[in-house]
PDB file of C-alpha atoms and ligand atoms in Angstrom:
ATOM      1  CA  UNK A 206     -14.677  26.005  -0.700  1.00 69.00           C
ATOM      2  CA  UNK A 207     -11.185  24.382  -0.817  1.00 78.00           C
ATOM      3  CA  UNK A 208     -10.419  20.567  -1.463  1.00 87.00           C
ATOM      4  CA  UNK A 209      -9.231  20.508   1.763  1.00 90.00           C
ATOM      5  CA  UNK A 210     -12.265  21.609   3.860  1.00 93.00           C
ATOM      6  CA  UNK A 211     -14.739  20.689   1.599  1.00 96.00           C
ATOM      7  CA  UNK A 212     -12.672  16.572   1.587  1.00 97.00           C
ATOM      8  CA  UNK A 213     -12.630  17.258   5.288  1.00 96.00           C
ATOM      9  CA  UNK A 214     -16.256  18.183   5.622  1.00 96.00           C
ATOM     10  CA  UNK A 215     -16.637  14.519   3.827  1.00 97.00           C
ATOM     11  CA  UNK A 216     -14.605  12.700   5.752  1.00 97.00           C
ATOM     12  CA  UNK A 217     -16.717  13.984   9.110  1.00 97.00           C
ATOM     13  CA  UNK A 218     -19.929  13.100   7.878  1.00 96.00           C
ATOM     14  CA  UNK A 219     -18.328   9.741   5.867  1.00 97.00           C
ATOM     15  CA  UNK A 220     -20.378   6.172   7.411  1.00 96.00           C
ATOM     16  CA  UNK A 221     -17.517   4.247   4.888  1.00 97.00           C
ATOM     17  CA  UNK A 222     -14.484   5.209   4.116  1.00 98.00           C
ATOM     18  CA  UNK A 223     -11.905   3.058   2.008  1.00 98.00           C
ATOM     19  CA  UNK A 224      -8.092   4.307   1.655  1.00 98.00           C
ATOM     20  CA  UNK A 225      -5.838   3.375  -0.979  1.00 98.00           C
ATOM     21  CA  UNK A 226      -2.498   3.623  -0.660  1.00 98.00           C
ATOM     22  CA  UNK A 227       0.630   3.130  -2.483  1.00 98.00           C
ATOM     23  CA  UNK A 228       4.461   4.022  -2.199  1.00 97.00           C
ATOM     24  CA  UNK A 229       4.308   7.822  -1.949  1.00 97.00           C
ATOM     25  CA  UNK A 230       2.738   7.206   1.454  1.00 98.00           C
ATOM     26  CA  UNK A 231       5.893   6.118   2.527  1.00 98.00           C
ATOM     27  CA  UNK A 232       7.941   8.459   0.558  1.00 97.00           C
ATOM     28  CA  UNK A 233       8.240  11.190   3.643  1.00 98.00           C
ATOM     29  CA  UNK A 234       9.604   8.032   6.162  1.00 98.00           C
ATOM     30  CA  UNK A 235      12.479   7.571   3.459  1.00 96.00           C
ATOM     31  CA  UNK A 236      11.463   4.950   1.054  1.00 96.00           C
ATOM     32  CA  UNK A 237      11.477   5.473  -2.680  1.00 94.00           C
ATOM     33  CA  UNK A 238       8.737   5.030  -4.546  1.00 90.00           C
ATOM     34  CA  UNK A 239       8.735   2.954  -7.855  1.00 88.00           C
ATOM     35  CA  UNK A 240       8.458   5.350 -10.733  1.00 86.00           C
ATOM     36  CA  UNK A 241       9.734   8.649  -9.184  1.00 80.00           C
ATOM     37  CA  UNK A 242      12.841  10.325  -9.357  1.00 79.00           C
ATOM     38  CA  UNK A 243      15.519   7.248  -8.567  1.00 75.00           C
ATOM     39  CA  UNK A 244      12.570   5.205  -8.646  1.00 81.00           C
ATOM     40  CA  UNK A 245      13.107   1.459  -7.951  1.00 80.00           C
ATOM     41  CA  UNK A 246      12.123   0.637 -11.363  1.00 78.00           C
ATOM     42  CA  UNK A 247      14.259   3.699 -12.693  1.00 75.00           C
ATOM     43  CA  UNK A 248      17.395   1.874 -10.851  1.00 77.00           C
ATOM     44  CA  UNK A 249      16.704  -1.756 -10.982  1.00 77.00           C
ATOM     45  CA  UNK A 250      14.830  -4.242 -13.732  1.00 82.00           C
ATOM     46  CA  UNK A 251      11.360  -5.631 -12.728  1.00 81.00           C
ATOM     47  CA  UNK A 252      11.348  -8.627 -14.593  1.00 81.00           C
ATOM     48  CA  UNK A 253      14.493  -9.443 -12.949  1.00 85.00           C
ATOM     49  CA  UNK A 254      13.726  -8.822  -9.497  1.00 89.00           C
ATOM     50  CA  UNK A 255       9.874  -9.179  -9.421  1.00 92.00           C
ATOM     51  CA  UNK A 256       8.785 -12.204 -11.105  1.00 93.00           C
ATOM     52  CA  UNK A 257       8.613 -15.745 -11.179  1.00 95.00           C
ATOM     53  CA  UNK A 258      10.271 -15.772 -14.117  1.00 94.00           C
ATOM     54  CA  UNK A 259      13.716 -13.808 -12.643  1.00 94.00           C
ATOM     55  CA  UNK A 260      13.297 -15.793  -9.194  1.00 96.00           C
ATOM     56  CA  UNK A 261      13.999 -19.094 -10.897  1.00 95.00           C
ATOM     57  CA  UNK A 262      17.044 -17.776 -12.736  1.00 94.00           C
ATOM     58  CA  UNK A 263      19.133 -15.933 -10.012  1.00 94.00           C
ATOM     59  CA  UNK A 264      16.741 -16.520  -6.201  1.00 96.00           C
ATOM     60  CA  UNK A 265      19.741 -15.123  -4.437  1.00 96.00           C
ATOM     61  CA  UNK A 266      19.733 -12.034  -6.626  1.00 94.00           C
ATOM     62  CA  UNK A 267      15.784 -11.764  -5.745  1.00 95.00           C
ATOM     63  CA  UNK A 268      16.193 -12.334  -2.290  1.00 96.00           C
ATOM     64  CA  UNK A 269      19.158 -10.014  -1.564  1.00 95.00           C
ATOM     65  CA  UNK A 270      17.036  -7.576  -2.906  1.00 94.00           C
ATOM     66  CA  UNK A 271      14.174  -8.031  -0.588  1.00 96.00           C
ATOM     67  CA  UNK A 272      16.587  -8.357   2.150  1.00 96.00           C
ATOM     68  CA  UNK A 273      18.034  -4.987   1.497  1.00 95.00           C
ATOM     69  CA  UNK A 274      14.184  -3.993   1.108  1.00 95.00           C
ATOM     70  CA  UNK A 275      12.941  -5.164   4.240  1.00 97.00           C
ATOM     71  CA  UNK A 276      15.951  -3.910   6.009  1.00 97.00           C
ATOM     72  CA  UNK A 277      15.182  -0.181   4.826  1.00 97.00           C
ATOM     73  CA  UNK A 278      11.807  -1.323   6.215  1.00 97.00           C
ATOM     74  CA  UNK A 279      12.167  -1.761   9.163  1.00 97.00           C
ATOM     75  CA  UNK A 280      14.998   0.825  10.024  1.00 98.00           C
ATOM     76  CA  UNK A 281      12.322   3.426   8.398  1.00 98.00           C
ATOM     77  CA  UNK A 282       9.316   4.864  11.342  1.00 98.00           C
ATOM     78  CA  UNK A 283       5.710   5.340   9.915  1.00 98.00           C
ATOM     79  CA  UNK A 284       4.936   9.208   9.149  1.00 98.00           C
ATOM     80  CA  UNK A 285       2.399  11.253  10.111  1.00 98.00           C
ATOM     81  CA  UNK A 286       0.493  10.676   7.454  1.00 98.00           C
ATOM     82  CA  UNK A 287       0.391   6.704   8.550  1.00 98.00           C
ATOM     83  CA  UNK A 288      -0.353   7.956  12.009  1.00 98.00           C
ATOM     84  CA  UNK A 289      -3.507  10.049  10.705  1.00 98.00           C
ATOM     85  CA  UNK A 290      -4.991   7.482   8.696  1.00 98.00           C
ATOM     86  CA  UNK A 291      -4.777   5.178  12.112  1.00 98.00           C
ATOM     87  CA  UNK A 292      -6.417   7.532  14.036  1.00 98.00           C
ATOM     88  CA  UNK A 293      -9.075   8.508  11.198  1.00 98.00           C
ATOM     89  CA  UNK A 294      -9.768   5.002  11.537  1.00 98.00           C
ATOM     90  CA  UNK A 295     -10.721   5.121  15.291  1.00 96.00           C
ATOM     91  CA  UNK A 296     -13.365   7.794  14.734  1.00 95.00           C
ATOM     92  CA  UNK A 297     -15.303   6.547  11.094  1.00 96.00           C
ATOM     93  CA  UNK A 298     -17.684   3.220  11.728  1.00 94.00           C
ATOM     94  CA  UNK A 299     -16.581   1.162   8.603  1.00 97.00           C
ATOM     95  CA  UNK A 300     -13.046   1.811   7.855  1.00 98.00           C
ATOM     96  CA  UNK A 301     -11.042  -0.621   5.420  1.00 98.00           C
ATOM     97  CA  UNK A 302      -7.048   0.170   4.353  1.00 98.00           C
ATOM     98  CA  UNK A 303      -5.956  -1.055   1.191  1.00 98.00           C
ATOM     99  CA  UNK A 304      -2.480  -0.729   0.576  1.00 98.00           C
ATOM    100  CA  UNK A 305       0.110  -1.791  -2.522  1.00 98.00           C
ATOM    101  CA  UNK A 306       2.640  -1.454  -0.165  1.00 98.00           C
ATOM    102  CA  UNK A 307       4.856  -4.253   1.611  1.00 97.00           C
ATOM    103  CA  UNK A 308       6.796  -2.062   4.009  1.00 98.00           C
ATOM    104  CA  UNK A 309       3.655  -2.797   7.005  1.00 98.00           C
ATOM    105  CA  UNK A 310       4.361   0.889   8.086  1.00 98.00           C
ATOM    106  CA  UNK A 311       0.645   1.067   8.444  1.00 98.00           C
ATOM    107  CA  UNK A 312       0.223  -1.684  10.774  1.00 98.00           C
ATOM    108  CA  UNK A 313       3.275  -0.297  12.713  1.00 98.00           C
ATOM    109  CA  UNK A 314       1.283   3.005  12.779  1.00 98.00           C
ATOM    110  CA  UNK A 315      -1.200   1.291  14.150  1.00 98.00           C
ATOM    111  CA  UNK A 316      -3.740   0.282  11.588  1.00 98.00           C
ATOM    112  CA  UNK A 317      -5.854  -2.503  11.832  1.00 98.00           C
ATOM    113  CA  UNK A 318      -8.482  -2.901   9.232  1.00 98.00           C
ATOM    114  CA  UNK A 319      -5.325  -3.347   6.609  1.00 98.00           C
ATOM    115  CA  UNK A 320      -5.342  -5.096   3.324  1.00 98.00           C
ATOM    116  CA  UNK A 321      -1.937  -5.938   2.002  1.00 98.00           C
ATOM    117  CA  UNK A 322      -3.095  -6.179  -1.975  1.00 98.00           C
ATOM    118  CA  UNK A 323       0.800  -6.644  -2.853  1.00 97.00           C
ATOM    119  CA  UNK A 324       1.716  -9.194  -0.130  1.00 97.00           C
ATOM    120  CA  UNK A 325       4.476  -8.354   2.627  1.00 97.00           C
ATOM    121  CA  UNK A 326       8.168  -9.393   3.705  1.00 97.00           C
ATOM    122  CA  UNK A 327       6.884 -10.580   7.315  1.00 97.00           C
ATOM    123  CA  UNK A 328       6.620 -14.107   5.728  1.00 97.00           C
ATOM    124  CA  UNK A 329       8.548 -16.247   3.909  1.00 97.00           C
ATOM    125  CA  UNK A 330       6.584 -19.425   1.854  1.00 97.00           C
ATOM    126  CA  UNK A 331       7.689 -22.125  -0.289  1.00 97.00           C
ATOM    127  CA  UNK A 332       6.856 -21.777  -4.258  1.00 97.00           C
ATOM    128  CA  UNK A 333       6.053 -25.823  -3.915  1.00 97.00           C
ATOM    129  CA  UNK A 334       4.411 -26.915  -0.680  1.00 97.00           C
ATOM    130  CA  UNK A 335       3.093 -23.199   0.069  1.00 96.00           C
ATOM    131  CA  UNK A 336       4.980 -23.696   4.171  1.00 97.00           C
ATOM    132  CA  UNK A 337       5.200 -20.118   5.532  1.00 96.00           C
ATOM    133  CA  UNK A 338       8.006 -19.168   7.704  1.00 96.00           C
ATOM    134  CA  UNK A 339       8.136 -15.793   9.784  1.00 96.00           C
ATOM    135  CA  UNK A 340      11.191 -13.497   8.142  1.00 94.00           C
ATOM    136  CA  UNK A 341      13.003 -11.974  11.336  1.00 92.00           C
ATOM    137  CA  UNK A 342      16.124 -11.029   9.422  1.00 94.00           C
ATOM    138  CA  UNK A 343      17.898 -11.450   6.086  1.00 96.00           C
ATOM    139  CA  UNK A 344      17.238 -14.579   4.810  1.00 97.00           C
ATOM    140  CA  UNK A 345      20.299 -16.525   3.509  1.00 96.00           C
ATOM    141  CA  UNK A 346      21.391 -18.321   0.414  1.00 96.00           C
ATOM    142  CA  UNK A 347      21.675 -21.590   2.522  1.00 96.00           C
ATOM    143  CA  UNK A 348      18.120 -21.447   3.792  1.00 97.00           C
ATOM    144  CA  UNK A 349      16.531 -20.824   0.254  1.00 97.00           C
ATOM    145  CA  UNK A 350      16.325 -24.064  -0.687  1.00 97.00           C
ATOM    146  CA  UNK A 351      12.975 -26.181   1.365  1.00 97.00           C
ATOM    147  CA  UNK A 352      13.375 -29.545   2.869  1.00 96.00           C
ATOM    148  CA  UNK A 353      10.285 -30.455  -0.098  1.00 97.00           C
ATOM    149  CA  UNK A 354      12.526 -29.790  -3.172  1.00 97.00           C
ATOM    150  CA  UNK A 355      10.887 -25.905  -3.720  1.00 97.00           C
ATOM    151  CA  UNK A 356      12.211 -22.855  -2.811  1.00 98.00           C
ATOM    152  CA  UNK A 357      11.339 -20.108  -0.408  1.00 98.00           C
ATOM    153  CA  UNK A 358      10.173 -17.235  -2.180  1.00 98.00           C
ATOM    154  CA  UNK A 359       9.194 -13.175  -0.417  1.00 97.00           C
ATOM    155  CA  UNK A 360       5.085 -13.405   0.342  1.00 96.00           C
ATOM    156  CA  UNK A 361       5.079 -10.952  -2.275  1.00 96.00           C
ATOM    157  CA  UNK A 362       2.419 -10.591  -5.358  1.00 97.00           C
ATOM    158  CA  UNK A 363       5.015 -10.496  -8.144  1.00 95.00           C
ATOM    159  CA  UNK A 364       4.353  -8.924 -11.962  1.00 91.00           C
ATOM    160  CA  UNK A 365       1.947 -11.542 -13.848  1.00 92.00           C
ATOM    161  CA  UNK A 366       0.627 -12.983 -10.720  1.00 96.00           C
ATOM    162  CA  UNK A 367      -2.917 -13.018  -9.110  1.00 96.00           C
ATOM    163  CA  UNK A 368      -3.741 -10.807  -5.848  1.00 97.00           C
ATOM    164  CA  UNK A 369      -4.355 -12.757  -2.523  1.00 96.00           C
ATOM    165  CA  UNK A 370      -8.391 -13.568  -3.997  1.00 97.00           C
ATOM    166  CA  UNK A 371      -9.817 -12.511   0.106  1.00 98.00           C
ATOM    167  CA  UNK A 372      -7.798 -10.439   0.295  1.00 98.00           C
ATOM    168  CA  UNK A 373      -8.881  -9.138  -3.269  1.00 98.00           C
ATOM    169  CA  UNK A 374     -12.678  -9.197  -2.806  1.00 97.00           C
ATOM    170  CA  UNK A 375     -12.794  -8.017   0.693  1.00 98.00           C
ATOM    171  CA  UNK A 376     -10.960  -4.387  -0.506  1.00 98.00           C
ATOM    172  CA  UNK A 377     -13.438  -4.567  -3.750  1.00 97.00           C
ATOM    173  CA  UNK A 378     -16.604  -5.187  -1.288  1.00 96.00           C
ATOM    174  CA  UNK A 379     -14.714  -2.201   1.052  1.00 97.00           C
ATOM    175  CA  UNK A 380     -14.508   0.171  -2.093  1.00 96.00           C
ATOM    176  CA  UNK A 381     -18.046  -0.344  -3.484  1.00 95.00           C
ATOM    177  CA  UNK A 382     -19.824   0.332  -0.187  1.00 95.00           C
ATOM    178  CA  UNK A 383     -17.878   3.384   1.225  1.00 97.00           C
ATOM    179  CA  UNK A 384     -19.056   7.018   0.675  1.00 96.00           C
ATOM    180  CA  UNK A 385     -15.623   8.140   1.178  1.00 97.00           C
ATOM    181  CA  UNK A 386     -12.732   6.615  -0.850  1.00 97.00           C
ATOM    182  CA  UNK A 387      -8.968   8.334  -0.227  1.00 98.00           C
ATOM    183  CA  UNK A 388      -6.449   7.586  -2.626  1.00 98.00           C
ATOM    184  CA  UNK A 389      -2.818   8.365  -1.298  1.00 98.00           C
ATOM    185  CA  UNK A 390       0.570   8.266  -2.954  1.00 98.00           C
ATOM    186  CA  UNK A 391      -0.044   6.004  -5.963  1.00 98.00           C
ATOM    187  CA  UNK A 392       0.738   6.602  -9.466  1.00 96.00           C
ATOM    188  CA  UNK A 393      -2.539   4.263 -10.481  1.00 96.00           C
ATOM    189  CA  UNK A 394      -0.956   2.654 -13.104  1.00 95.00           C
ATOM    190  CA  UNK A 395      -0.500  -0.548 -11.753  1.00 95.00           C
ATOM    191  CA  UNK A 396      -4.294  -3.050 -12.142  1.00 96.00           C
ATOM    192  CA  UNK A 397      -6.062  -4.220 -10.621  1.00 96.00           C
ATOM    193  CA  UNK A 398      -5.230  -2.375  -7.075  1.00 97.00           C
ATOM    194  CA  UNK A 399      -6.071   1.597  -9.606  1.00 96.00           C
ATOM    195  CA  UNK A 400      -9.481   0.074 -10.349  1.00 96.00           C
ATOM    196  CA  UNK A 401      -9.916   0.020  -6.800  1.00 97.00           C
ATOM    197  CA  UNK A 402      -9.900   4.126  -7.144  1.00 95.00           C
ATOM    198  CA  UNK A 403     -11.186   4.599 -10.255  1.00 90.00           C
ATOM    199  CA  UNK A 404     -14.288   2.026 -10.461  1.00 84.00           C
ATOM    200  CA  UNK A 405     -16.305   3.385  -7.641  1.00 78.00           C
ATOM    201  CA  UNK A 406     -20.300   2.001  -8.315  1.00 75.00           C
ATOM    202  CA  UNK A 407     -21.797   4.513  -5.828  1.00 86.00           C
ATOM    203  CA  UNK A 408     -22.638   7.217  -7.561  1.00 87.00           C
ATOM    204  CA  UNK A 409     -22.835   9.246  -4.239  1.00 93.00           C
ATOM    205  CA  UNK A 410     -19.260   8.435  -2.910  1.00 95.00           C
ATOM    206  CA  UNK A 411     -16.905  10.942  -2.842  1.00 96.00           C
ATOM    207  CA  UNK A 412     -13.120  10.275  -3.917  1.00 96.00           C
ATOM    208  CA  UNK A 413     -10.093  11.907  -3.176  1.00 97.00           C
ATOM    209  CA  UNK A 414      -6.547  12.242  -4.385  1.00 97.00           C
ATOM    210  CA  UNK A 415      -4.022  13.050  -1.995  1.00 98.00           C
ATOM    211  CA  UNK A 416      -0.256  13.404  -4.209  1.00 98.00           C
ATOM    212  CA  UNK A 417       1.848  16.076  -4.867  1.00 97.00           C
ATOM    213  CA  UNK A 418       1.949  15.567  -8.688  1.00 96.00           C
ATOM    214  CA  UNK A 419      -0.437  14.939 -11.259  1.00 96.00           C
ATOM    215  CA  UNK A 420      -2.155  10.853 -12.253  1.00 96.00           C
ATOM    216  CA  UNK A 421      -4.580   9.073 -13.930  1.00 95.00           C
ATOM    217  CA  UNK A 422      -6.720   8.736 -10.562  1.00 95.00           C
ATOM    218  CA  UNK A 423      -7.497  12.992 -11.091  1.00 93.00           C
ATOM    219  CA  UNK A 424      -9.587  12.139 -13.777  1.00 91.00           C
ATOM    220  CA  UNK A 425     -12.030  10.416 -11.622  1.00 90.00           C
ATOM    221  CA  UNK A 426     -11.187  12.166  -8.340  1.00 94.00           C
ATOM    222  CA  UNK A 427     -13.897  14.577  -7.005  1.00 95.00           C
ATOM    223  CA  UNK A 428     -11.625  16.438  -4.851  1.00 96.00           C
ATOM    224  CA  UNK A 429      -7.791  16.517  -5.596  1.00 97.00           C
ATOM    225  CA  UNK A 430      -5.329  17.810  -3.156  1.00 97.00           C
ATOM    226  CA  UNK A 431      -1.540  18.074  -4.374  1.00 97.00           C
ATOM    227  CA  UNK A 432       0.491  17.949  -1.175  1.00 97.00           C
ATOM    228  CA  UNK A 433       2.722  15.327   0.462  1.00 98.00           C
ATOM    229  CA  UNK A 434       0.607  12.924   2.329  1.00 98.00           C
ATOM    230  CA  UNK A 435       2.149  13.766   5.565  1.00 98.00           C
ATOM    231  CA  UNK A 436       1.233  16.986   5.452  1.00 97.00           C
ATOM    232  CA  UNK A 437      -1.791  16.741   4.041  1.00 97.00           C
ATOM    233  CA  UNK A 438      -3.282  13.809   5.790  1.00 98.00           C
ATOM    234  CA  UNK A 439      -2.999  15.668   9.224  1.00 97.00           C
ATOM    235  CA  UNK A 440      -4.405  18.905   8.233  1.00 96.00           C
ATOM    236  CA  UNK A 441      -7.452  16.893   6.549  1.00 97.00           C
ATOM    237  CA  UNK A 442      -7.969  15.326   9.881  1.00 97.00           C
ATOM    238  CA  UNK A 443      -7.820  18.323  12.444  1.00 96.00           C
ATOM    239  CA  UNK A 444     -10.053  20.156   9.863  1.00 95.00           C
ATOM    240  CA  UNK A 445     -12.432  17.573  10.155  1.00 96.00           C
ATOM    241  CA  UNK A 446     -12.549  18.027  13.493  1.00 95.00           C
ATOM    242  CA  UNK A 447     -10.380  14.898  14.586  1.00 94.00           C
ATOM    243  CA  UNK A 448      -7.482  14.653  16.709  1.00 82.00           C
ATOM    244  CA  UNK A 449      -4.049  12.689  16.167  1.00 71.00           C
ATOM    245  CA  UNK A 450      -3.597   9.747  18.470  1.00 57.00           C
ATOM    246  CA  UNK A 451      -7.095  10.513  20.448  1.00 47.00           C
ATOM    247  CA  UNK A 452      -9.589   7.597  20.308  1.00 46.00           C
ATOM    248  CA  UNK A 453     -12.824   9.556  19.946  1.00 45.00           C
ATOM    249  CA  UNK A 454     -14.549   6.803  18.650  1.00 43.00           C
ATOM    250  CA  UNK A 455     -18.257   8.041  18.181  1.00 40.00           C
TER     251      UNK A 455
HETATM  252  N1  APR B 520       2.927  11.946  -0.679  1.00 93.16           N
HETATM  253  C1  APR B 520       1.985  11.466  -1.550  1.00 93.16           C
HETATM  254  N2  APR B 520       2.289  10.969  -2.779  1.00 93.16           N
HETATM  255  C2  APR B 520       3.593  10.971  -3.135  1.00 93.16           C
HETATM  256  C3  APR B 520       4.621  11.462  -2.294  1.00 93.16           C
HETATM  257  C4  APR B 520       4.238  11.960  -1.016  1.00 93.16           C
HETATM  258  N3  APR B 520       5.127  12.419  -0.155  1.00 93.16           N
HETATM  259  N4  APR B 520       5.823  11.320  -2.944  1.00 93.16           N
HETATM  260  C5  APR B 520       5.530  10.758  -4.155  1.00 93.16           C
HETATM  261  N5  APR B 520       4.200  10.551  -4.269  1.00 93.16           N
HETATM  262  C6  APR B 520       3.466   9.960  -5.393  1.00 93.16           C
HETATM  263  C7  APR B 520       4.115  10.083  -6.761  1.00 93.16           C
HETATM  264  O1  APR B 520       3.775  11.295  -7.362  1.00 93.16           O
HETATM  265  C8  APR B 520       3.495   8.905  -7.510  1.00 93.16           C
HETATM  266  O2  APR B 520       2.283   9.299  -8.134  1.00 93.16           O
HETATM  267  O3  APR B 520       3.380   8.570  -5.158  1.00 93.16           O
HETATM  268  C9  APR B 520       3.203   7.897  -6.402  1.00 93.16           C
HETATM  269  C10 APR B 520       4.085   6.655  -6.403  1.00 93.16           C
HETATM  270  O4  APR B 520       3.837   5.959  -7.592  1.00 93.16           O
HETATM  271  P1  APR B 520       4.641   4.614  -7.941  1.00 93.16           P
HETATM  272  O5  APR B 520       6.071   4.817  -7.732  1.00 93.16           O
HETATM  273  O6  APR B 520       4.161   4.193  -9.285  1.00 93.16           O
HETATM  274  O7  APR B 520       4.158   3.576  -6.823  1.00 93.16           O
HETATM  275  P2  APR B 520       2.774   2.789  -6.693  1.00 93.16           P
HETATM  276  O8  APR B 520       1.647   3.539  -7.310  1.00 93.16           O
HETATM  277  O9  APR B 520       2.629   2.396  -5.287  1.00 93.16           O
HETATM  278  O10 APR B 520       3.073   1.485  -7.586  1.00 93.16           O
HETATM  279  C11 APR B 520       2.109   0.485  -7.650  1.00 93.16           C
HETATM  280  O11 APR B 520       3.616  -0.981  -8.772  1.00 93.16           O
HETATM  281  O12 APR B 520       5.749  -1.622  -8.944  1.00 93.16           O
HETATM  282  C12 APR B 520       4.548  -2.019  -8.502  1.00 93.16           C
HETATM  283  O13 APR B 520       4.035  -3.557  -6.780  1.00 93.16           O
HETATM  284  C13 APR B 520       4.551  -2.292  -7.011  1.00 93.16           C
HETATM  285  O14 APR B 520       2.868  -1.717  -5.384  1.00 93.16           O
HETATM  286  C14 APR B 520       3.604  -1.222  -6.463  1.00 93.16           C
HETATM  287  C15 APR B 520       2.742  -0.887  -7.656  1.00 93.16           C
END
């Protein structure tokens, strides 16, 4: 039987399914990933722009970065492979979305059981007091600086720094108990989000790889399909019998 059918058949009879999903899911709505071809990382320095460390030497560097990020954000539309994983999640009883991106094209999609592992550029919060303010456009130099001596910093889990903890042990509970477990678009090099694909404790859950090239997740995938998730995240779902868009909730 092919990966396809044989994931689909899976994902039909699946009680618990847990997605992971990282920056090849948004790859087909325009957005680069980190360590592809003109990667970010490939055309701009991480310690730089994604720590604490490179915040408190140049903030305006760091935040005219995420500007420019969350601009290409929001100008970008969620794929079909968002839309699919929204509608898979209208037919499966438990469904839980864990995703390393910050782009909220699954929300947008219309996703609601969505963990945002990485953080998000909705929000704004202060590196002293911890106030959040909403982020409705670029963010200035002039507003950087809060009225309690710190500094507004992107909601964003930067290099060296701790996942949200609920947020952390609610996609750890979601990935031990489901029977399905889709991995989509990530390199799985980055911890502790990979171990979320590659320490699954039930021996009877089935995981699956959807990326076009090869990673580290294959070696403990059960089913590996090498397509772009926007292709192959619609086919999986009309194989298994569920439409696009249609609520079918059973
Ligand atoms: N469909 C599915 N997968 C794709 C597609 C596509 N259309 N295009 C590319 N990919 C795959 C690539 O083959 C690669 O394996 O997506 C993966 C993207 O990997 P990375 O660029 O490493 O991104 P990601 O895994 O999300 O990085 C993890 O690292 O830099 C940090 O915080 C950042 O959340 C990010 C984390």
């Amino acid at each position: 039987m092919k990966a396809c059918d044989e994931a689909a058949s899976r994902i039909a009879r699946a009680t618990s399914v847990f997605v992971l999903t990282g920056a090849g899911m948004s790859s087909e709505s325009g957005l680069p990933t980190f360590r592809g071809a003109n990667g970010l990382w490939r055309t701009h320095r991480v310690e730089v722009l994604a720590s604490e460390a490179g915040f408190a030497d140049d903030p305006e560097l760091v935040w005219s970065w995420y500007n420019e990020r969350r601009a290409a954000h929001a100008a970008a539309e969620p794929n079909a492979g968002h839309l699919a994983l929204a509608a898979l999640e209208r037919y499966v009883p438990s469904f839980t979305l864990a995703t390393q991106n910050v782009d909220s094209l699954h929300l947008r999609a219309g996703s609601t059981n969505v963990l945002e592992l990485h953080g998000h550029l909705r929000e704004a919060r202060c590196d002293r007091c911890g106030e959040r303010r909403a982020i409705t456009g670029p963010l200035a130099s002039s507003e950087i600086a809060h009225a309690c001596g710190g500094r507004l910093r992107p909601d964003i889990v930067w290099f060296g720094e701790a996942l949200p903890a609920a947020t952390w042990r609610a996609a750890a509970q979601a990935s031990a108990r489901a029977d399905v477990v889709l991995v989509v678009g990530t390199s799985g090099v980055v911890e502790p989000a990979a171990s979320l694909a590659t320490r699954i404790p039930r021996a009877d859950a089935c995981v699956i790889e959807v990326n076009p090239d090869e990673t580290v997740i294959a070696e403990r995938a059960d089913l590996v399909i090498r397509e772009p998730a926007a292709v192959a995240l619609p086919r999986l779902l009309e194989t298994a019998g569920m439409r696009n868009g249609s609520s079918g909730a059973r």
